[in-house]
Every structure is written in C-alpha cells, then in structure tokens.
Short mmCIF file of C-alpha atoms and ligand atoms in Angstrom, two decimals:
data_model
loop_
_atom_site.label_atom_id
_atom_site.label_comp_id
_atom_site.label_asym_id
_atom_site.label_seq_id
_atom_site.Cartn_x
_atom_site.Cartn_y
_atom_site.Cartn_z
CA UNK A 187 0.00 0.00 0.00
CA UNK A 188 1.30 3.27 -0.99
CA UNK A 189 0.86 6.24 1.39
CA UNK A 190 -1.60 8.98 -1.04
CA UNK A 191 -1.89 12.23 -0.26
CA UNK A 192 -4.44 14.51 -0.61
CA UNK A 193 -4.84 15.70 -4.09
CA UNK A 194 -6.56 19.26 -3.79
CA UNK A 195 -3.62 21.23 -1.57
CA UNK A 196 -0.38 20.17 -2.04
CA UNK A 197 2.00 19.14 0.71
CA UNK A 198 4.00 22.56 1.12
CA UNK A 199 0.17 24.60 1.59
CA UNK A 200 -1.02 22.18 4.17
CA UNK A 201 0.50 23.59 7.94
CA UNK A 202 -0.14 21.39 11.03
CA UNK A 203 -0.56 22.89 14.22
CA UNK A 204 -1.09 20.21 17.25
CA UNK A 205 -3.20 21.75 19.34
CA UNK A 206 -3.83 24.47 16.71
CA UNK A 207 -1.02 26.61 18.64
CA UNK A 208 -0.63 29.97 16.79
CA UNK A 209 -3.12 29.62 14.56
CA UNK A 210 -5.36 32.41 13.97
CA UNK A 211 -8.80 31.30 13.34
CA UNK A 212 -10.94 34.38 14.25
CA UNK A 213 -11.17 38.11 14.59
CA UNK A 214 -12.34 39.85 17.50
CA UNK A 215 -12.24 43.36 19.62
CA UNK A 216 -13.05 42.33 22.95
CA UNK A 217 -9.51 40.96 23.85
CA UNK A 218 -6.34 41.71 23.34
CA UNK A 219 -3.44 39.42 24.97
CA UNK A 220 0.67 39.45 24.65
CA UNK A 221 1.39 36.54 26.19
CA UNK A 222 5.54 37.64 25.94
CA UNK A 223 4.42 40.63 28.43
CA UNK A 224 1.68 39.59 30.63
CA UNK A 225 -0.69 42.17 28.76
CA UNK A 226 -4.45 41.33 28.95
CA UNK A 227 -7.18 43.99 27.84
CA UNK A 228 -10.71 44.06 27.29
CA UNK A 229 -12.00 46.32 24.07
CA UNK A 230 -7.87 48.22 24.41
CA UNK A 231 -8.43 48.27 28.29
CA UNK A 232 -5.88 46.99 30.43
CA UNK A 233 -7.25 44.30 32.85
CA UNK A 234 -5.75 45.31 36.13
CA UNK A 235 -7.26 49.09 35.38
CA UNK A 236 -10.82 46.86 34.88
CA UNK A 237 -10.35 45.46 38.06
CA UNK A 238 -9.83 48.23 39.71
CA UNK A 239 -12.46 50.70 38.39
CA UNK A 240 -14.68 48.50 36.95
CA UNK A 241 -17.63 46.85 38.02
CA UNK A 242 -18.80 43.46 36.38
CA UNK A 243 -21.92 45.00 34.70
CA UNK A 244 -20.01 47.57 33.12
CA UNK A 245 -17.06 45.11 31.82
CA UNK A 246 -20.01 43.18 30.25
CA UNK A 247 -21.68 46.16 28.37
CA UNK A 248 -17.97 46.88 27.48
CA UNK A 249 -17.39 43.37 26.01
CA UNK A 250 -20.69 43.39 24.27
CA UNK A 251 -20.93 46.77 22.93
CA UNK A 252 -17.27 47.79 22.08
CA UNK A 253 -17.39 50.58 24.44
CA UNK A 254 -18.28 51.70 28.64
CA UNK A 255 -21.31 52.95 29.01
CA UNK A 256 -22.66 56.38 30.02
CA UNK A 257 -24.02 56.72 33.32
CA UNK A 258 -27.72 56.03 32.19
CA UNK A 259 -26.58 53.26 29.81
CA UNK A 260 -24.90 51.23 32.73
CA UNK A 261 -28.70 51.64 34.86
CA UNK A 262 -30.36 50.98 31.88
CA UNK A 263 -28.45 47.74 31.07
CA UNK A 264 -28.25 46.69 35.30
CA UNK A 265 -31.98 46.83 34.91
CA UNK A 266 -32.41 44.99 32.05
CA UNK A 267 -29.82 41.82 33.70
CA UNK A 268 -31.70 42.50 36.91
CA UNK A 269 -34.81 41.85 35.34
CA UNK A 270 -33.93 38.69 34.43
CA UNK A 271 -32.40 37.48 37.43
CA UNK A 272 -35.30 35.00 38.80
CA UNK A 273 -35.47 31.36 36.78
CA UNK A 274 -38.96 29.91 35.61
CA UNK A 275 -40.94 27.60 37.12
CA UNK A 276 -39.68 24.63 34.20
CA UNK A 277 -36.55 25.62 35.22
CA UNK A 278 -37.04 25.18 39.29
CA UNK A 279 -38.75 21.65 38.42
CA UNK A 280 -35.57 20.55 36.43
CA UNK A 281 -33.36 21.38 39.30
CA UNK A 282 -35.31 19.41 41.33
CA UNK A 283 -35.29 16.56 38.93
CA UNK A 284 -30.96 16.59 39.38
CA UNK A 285 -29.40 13.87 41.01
CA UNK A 286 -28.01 15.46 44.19
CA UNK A 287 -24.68 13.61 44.16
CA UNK A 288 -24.66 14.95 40.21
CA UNK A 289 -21.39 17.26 39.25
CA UNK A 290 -22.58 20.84 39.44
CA UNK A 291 -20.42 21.43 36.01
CA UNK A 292 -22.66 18.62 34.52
CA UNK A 293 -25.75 20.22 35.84
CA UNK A 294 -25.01 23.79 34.64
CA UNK A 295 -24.69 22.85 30.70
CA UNK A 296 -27.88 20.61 31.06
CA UNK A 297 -29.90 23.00 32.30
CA UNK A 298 -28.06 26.03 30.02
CA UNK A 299 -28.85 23.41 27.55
CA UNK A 300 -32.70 23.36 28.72
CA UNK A 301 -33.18 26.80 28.93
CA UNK A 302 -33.92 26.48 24.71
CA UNK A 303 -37.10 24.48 25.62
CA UNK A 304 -38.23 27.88 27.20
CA UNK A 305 -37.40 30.59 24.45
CA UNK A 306 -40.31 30.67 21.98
CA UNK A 307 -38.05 30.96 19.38
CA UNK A 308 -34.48 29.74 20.40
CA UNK A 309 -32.82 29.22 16.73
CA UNK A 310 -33.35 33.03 15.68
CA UNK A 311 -29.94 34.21 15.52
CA UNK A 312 -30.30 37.93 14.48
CA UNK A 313 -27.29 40.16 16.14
CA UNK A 314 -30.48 41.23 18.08
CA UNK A 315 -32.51 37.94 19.35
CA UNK A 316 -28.61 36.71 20.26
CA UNK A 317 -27.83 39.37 22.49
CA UNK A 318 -30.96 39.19 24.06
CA UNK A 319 -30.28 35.12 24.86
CA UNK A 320 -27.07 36.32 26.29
CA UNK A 321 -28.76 38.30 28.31
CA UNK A 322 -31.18 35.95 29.88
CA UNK A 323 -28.66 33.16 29.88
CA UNK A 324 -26.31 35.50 31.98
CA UNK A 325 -28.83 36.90 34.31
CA UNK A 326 -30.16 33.53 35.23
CA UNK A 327 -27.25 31.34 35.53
CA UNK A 328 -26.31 32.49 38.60
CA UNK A 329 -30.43 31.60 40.06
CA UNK A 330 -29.31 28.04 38.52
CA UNK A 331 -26.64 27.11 39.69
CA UNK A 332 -27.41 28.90 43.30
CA UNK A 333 -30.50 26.78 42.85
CA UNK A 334 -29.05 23.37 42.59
CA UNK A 335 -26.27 24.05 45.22
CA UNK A 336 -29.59 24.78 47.37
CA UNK A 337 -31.49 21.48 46.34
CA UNK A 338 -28.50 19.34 47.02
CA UNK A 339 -28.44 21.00 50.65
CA UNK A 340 -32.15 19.53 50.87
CA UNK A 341 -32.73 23.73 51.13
CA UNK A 342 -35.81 25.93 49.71
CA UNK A 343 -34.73 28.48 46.83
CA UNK A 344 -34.18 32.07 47.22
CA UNK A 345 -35.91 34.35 45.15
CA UNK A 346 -33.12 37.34 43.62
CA UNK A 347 -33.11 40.43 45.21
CA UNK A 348 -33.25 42.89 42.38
CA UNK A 349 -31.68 45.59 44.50
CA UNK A 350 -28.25 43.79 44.21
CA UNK A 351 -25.65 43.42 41.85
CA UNK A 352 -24.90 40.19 39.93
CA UNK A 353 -22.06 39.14 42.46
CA UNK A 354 -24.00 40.15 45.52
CA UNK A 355 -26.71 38.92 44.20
CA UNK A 356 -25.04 35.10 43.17
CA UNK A 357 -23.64 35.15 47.18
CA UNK A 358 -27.53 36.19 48.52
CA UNK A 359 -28.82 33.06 46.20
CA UNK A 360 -26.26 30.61 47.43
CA UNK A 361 -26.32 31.51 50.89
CA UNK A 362 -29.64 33.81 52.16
CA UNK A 363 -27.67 36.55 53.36
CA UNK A 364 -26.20 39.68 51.68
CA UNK A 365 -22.40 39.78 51.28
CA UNK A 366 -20.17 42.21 53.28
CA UNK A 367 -19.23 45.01 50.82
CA UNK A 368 -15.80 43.60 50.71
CA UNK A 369 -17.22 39.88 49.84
CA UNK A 370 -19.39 41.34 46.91
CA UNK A 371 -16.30 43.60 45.95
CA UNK A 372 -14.11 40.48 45.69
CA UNK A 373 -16.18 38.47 44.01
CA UNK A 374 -16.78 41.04 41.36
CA UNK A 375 -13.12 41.07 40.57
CA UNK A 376 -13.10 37.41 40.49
CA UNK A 377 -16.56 38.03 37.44
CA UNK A 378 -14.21 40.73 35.69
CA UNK A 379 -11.27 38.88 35.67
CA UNK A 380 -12.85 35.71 34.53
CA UNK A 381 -15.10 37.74 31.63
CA UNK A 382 -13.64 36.79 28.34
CA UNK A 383 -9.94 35.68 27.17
CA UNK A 384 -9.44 35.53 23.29
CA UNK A 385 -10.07 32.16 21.59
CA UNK A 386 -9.55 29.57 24.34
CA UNK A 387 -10.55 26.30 23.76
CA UNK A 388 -14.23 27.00 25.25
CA UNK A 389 -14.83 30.67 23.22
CA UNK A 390 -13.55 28.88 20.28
CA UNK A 391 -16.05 26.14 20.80
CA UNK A 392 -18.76 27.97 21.08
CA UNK A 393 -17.64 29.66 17.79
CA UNK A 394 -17.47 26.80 16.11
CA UNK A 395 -20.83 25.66 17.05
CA UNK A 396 -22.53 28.58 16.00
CA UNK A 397 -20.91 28.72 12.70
CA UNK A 398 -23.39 26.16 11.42
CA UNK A 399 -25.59 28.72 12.44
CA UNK A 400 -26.90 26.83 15.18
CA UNK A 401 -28.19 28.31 18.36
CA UNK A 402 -26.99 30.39 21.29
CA UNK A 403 -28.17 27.59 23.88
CA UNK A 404 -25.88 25.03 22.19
CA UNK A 405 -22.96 27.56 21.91
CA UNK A 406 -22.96 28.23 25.59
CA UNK A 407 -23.85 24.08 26.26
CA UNK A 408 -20.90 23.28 24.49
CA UNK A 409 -18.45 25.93 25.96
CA UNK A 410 -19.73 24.84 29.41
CA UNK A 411 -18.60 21.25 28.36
CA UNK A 412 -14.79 22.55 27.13
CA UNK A 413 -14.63 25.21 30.22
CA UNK A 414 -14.86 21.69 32.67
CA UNK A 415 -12.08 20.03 31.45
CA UNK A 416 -8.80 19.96 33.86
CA UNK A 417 -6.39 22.20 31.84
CA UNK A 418 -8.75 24.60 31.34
CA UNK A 419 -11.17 26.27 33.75
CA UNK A 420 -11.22 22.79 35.66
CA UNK A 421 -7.48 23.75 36.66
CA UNK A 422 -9.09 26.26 40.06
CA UNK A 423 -10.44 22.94 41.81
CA UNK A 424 -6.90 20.98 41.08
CA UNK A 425 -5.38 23.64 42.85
CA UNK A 426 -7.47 23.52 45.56
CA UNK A 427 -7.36 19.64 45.49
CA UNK A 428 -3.62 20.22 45.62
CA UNK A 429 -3.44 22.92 48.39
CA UNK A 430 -5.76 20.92 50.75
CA UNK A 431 -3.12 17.36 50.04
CA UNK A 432 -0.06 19.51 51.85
CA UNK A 433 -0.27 20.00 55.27
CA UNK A 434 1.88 22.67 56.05
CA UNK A 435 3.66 25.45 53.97
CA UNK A 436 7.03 23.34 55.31
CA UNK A 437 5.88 20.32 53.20
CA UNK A 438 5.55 22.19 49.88
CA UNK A 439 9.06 22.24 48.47
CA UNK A 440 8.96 18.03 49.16
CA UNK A 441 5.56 17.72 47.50
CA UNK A 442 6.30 20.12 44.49
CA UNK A 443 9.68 18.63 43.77
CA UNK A 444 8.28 14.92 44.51
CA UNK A 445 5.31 16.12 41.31
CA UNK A 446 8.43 17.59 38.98
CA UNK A 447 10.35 14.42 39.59
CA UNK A 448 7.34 12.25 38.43
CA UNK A 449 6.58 14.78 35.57
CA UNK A 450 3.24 15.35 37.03
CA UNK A 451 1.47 18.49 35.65
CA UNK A 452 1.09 21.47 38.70
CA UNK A 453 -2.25 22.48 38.85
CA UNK A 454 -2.81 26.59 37.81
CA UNK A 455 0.54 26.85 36.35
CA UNK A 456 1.37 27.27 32.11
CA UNK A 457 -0.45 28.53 29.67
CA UNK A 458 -0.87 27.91 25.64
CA UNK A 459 -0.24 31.88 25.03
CA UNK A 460 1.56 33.67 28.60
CA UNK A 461 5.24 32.90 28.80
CA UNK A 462 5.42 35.75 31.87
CA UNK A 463 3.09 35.47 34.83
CA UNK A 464 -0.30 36.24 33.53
CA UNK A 465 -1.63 39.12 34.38
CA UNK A 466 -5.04 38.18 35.94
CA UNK A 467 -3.07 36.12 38.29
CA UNK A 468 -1.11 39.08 39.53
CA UNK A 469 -4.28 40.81 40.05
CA UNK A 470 -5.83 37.78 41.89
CA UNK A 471 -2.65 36.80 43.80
CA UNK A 472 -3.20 41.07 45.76
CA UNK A 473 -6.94 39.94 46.02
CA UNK A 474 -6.41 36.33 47.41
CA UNK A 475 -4.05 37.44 49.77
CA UNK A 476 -6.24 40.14 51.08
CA UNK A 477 -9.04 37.81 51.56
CA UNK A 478 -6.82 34.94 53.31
CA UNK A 479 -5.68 37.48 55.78
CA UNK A 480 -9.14 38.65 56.77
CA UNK A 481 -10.88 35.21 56.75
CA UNK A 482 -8.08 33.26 58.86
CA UNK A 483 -6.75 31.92 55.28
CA UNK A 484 -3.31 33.39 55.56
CA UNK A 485 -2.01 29.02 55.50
CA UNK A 486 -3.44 28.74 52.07
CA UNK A 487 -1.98 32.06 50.74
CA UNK A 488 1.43 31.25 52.09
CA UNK A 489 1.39 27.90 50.55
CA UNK A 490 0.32 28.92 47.28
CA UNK A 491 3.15 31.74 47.18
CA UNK A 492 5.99 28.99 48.17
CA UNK A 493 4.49 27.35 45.36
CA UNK A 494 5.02 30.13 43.18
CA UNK A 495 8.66 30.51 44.47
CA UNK A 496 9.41 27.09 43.40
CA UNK A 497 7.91 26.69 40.17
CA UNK A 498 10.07 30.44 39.09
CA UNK A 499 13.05 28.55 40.16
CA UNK A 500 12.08 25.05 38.21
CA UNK A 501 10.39 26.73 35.87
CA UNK A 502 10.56 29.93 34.74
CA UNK A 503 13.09 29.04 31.96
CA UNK A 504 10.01 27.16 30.03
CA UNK A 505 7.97 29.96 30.27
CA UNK A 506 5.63 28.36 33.02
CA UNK A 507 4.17 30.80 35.09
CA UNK A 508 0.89 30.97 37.36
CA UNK A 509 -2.25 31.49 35.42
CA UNK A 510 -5.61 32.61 36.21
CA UNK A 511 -6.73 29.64 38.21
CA UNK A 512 -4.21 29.53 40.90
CA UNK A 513 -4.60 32.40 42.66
CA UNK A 514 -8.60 32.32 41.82
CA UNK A 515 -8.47 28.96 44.04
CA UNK A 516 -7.34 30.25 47.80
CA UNK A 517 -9.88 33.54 46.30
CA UNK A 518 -12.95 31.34 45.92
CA UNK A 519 -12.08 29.56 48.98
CA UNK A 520 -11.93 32.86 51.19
CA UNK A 521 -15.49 34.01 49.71
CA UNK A 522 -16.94 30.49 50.72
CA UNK A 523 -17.48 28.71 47.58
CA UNK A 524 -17.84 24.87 47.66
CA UNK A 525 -14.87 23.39 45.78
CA UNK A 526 -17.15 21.99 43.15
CA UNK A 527 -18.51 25.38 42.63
CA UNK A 528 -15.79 26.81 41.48
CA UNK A 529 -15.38 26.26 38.01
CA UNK A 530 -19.13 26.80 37.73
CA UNK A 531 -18.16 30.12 38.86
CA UNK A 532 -15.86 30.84 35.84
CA UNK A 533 -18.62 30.11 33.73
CA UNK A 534 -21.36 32.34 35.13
CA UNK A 535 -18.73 35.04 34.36
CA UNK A 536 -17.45 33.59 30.68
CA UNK A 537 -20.56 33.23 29.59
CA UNK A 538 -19.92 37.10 28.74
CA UNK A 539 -17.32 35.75 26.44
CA UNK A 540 -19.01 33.03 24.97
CA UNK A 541 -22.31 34.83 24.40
CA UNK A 542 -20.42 38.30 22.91
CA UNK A 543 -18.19 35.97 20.55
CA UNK A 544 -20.79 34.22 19.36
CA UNK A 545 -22.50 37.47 18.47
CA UNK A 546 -19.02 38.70 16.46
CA UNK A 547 -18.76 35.73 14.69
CA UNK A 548 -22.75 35.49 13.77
CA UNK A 549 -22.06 39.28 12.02
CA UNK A 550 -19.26 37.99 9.93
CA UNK A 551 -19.95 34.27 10.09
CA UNK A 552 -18.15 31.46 8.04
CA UNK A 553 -18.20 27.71 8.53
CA UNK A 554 -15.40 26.45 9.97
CA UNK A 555 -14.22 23.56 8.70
CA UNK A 556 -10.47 22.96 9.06
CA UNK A 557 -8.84 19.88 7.59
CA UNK A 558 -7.15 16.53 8.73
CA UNK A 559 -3.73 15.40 7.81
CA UNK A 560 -4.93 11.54 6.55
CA UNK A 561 -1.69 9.27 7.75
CA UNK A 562 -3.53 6.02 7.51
CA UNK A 563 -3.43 3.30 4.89
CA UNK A 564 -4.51 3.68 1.25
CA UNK A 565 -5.89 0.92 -1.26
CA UNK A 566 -6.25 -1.21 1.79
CA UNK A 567 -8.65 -4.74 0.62
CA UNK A 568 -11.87 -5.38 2.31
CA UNK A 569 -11.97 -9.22 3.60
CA UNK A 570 -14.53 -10.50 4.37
CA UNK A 571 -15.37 -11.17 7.95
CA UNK A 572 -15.44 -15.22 7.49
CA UNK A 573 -11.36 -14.73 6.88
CA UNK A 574 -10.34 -12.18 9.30
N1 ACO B 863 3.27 21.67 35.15
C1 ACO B 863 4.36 21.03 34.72
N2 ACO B 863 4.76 21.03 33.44
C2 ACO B 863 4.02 21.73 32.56
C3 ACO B 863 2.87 22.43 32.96
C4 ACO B 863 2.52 22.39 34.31
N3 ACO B 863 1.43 23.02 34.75
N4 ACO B 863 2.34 23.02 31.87
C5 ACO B 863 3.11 22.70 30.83
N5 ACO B 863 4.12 21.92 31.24
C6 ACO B 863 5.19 21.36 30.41
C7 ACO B 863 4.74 20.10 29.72
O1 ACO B 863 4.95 18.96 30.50
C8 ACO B 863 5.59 20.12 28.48
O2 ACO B 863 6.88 19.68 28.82
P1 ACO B 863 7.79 18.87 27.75
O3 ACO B 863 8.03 19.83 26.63
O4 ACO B 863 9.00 18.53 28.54
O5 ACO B 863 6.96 17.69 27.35
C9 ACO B 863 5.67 21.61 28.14
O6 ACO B 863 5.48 22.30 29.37
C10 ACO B 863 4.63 22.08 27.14
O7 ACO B 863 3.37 21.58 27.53
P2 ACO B 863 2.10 21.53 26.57
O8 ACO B 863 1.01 20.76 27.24
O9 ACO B 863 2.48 21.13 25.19
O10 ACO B 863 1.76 23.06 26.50
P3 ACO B 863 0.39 23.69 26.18
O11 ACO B 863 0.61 25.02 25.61
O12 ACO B 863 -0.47 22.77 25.39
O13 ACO B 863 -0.19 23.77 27.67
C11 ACO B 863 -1.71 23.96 29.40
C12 ACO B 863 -1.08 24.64 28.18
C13 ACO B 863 -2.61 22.84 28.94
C14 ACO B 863 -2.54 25.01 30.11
C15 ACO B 863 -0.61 23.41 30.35
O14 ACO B 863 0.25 24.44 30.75
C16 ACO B 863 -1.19 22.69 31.56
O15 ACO B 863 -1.52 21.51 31.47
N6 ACO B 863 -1.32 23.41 32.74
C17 ACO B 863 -1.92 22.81 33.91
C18 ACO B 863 -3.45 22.94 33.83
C19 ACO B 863 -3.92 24.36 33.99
O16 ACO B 863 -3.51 25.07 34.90
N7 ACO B 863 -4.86 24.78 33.09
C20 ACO B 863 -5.45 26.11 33.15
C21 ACO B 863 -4.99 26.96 32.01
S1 ACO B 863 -5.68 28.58 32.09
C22 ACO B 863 -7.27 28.36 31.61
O17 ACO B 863 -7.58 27.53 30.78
C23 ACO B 863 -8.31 29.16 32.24
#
C-alpha cells in the first residue's frame, strides 16, 4: 500500500498545528493578549485598570458593545440583567429533577442546555434575538446554579433580590444573606477577571458551534462542556485539590519537587499563550491574599506563594508561570465557595465571552471547517469477515 496524499492542496500549503497553537482562526475586539508581556485587555483596556475601576456589569456592556457605558446606559443595562435574574418555574422543576450527588459542572450545561425548551423561538440568531439570549442566559445562571447548590443541601430556593448586583446577588442566592461590601467587591473582581480571554478552547467552541448557524443555547452548552475540562477552567479545583493534600507550607518544596520528579502536571501553572506570569493572576494573587488574611486563610496564601517561588526557580526558563486559576483557588475559597462550585463560577462570568463571541462571529460568520492530515493506509482490501 502506498501512502496517497491529498490531491486538492499540495503538501507545502497544508501547515499542522497540534493543538492548533498559533493559529489564527478568528477576529475579534473584545480581547487583546501578549502573552511575551503579561498584557491582557478588554476592548484596548488593560485588565488590572478593569479590576480596579470596573464593576462586572459595566465590563459586560464593554465586552458586548465595544465601548463603557454612560451613566444612564450602565442603569439601563443593570436593569435589564436585573430583570432577568429570577429562573422559571420549568426551570425550578428541572433542578429538582438533578441527582443530588450529580457534578454541578454537569448540571449547569444541562440545564443552560434546557433553557432552549423555554425561548419561543431559540434558533433566531439575528445580532439582536442573540444578544438578548445572552442576556437571559447571563442573568439567570447564577439563580441556577445557586438553585441546585440549594437542592443538594435539601434547602428551599431564594428568590433574587433585584436591588443587588450580579455578584452580591449570586452570594444572597447561594447563601440567604447579603455579602459584606468587601465579599461582593471580591467576588466582582473574580466576574471581571474571569469575563472573556481571546479564543480559548471554550470561546472557540462555542464559535465553532454557531458557525453552522446553530443556536446560542448550544454555543454556551458546548463551551460549558470545554470550560470543565482539567487544563482549562477545571485547573481552580486541582489547585485547591492540591493545596488541601499539603499540610503545612514546610511540606511544599517536598511535595512540588516529589510532582516535577514524576513529571506530574502542577495544577494553575502554564499557559498555551503567557510565557510571563499572567496578568489576571497578579491581580488575583493582591486579592487572594487580602481575603486569606481577613478570613483566617493566611495558611493557604502562604502555601500557594511557596508554590510560586518554586515553580520560578524550576520553571521559569520554560515559560511556566501561574495562570488565572491559581490564585482564583485560595480567592474562591476565602469568599466560601464549595470546591465543586468553582469552576461553575468561571462560567457564570465567561458566559460574557461566549455569548459576545458568538455574536461577532454570527455578524461575519463562516463555517469552519479545518482539515485533517490523513496518515492512515490507502488501497487497503476489504476481507470479508469469514477470513479475518
Ligand atoms: N506543570 C508542569 N509542566 C508543565 C505544565 C505544568 N502546569 N504546563 C506545561 N508543562 C510542560 C509540559 O509537560 C511540556 O513539557 P515537555 O516539553 O518537557 O513535554 C511543556 O510544558 C509544554 O506543555 P504543553 O502541554 O504542550 O503546552 P500547552 O501550551 O499545550 O499547555 C496547558 C497549556 C494545557 C494550560 C498546560 O500548561 C497545563 O496543562 N497546565 C496545567 C493545567 C492548567 O492550569 N490549566 C489552566 C490553564 S488557564 C485556563 O484555561 C483558564
């Protein structure tokens, strides 16, 4: 059998990419990163400036609409989300239908999946009719996954307070009382942060799903599906997982250096595109320690900087650097999320992302439809199955 290659692009035009690394496969002008410097911005805006100033609400609008808002624009668009905060009553019945030993990340995309059985037209994918899915999808995540966390506890809903804002508001669902300002504060970095990130394996999902010119609902079904996976927004609980297996910040250098010598991967370390520390972890690393300090966390802080120290010294000569789930761990452990709950938490922020790529690449929309490199057999005989 002689290996045949593909007759319609000749060897020298074909390019193979594992992993697709540097390819550029879409245009957008939410993000911007340099992965050489550590430079993240939203829409030309640097991230730690976001972070600072910013609330989440506005970082959406920015994401969605190219632009901040005027005063009246931000009210008008925190009404419209807050609008939208409460689930239906399909919705409450579904959550009550889960399993409650079932994976919250496997819960979230069902039901984000299930929330198309409630739109009265969920395949209309005008630039309009999408951003208004986004919308509701956004606003009523957090009532979701709230919701289940609440059913699992054997616990009665909470209906949203509309006063609140979509982190304060997330905390009040989870846990019946109103974060301290400094709680809701946090968290909203954490939402900003989190928002959107170029074309990472779960925003380039959900382009690729609605480039057939599916549906919103399976866009955001299937990004929820990539996000869950362990090197990608999965990473924040195997950090945790990691910080709760070493006992002291003494045993770290043992236990790091025991993983390096077994060539295990660290948890919330490396990145496809930062070769320098990126720069949502620097943000998070001022915000975890912060919150350690006040909630009697300082253990897990101190651990996670040795870690830090040790992996620059192993390390930094790959390029290996923390990313935006390790300091986001010891940070959603110091606001009182459930380890499990974690990752769902990155998605109630992407979905920002998802939703406002989705809409970019709806406006200038082409299949994709990349190719395969074929490095099987050719001319191969069929025998029958009586002489196999
Ligand atoms: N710990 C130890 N070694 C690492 C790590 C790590 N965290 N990350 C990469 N490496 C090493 C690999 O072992 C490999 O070494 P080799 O060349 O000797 O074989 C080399 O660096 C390159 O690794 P790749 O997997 O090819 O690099 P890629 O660009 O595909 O990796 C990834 C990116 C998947 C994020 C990787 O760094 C990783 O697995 N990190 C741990 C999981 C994680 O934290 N994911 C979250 C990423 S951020 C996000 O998605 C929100």
């Amino acid at each position: 059998m002689t290996p045949r290659r593909d007759a319609t692009m000749s060897t020298a035009e074909k390019t193979f990419s594992k992993g697709l690394e540097g390819v550029i496969a879409a245009q957008t002008e939410m993000s911007f990163i340099n992965g050489t410097e550590g430079i993240l911005e939203y829409v030309g805006i640097a991230i730690g400036d976001l972070a600072k100033n910013s609330s989440f609400e506005e970082t959406v609008f920015l994401l969605w609409n190219k632009r901040l808002p005027t005063q009246s624009e931000l009210e008008a668009f925190n009404n419209e989300l807050r609008a939208n905060y409460s689930m239906c009553d399909a919705m409450k019945q579904r959550i009550k239908a889960c399993p409650v030993d079932a994976e919250p990340m496997h819960v979230l995309r069902t039901l984000v999946s299930s929330m198309a059985m409630d739109d009265a037209s969920p395949n209309e994918n005008s630039v309009e009719a999408a951003r208004h899915k986004a919308l509701q999808i956004l606003a009523t995540t957090p009532a979701v996954v709230a919701g289940f966390d609440r059913h699992r506890r054997g616990l009665d809903f909470i209906e949203p307070d509309t006063s609140l804002s979509f982190a304060a508001n997330f905390l009040y669902l989870l846990n019946g009382e109103k974060p301290t300002p400094a709680m809701e504060r946090a968290f909203d970095i954490c939402m900003i942060t989190h928002a959107d990130h170029g074309l990472n394996n779960s925003t380039f999902t959900a382009r690729v799903i609605i480039s057939t010119l599916s549906d919103m609902y399976s866009a955001i079904t299937g990004a929820i599906g990539s996000l869950r996976g362990p090197l990608h927004g999965g990473a924040n609980e195997g950090v945790m997982k990691m910080l709760n297996e070493i006992p002291t910040v003494d045993d770290v250098e043992p236990y790091i250096m025991n993983k390096i010598k077994n060539k295990d991967r660290i948890m919330g370390f490396g990145h496809r595109v930062y070769k320098a520390k990126d720069p949502r972890a620097a943000e998070l690393m001022t915000l975890a320690k912060q919150l350690a300090d006040d909630t009697g966390n300082s253990d897990l802080y101190e651990k996670s900087h040795a870690i830090e120290l040790i992996m620059e010294r192993e390390y930094a000569s790959k390029g290996i650097y923390p990313n935006v789930d390790f300091y986001s761990a010891t940070t959603y452990h110091c606001i009182g999320l459930k380890l499990d709950l974690f990752t769902p938490m990155f998605a109630l922020s992407r979905i920002a992302g998802w939703s406002g790529h989705v809409i970019e690449q709806l406006g200038d929309n082409r299949l994709f439809r990349p190719t395969t490199d074929y490095v099987g057999p050719h001319d191969a005989p069929y025998t029958p199955i009586s002489e196999r």
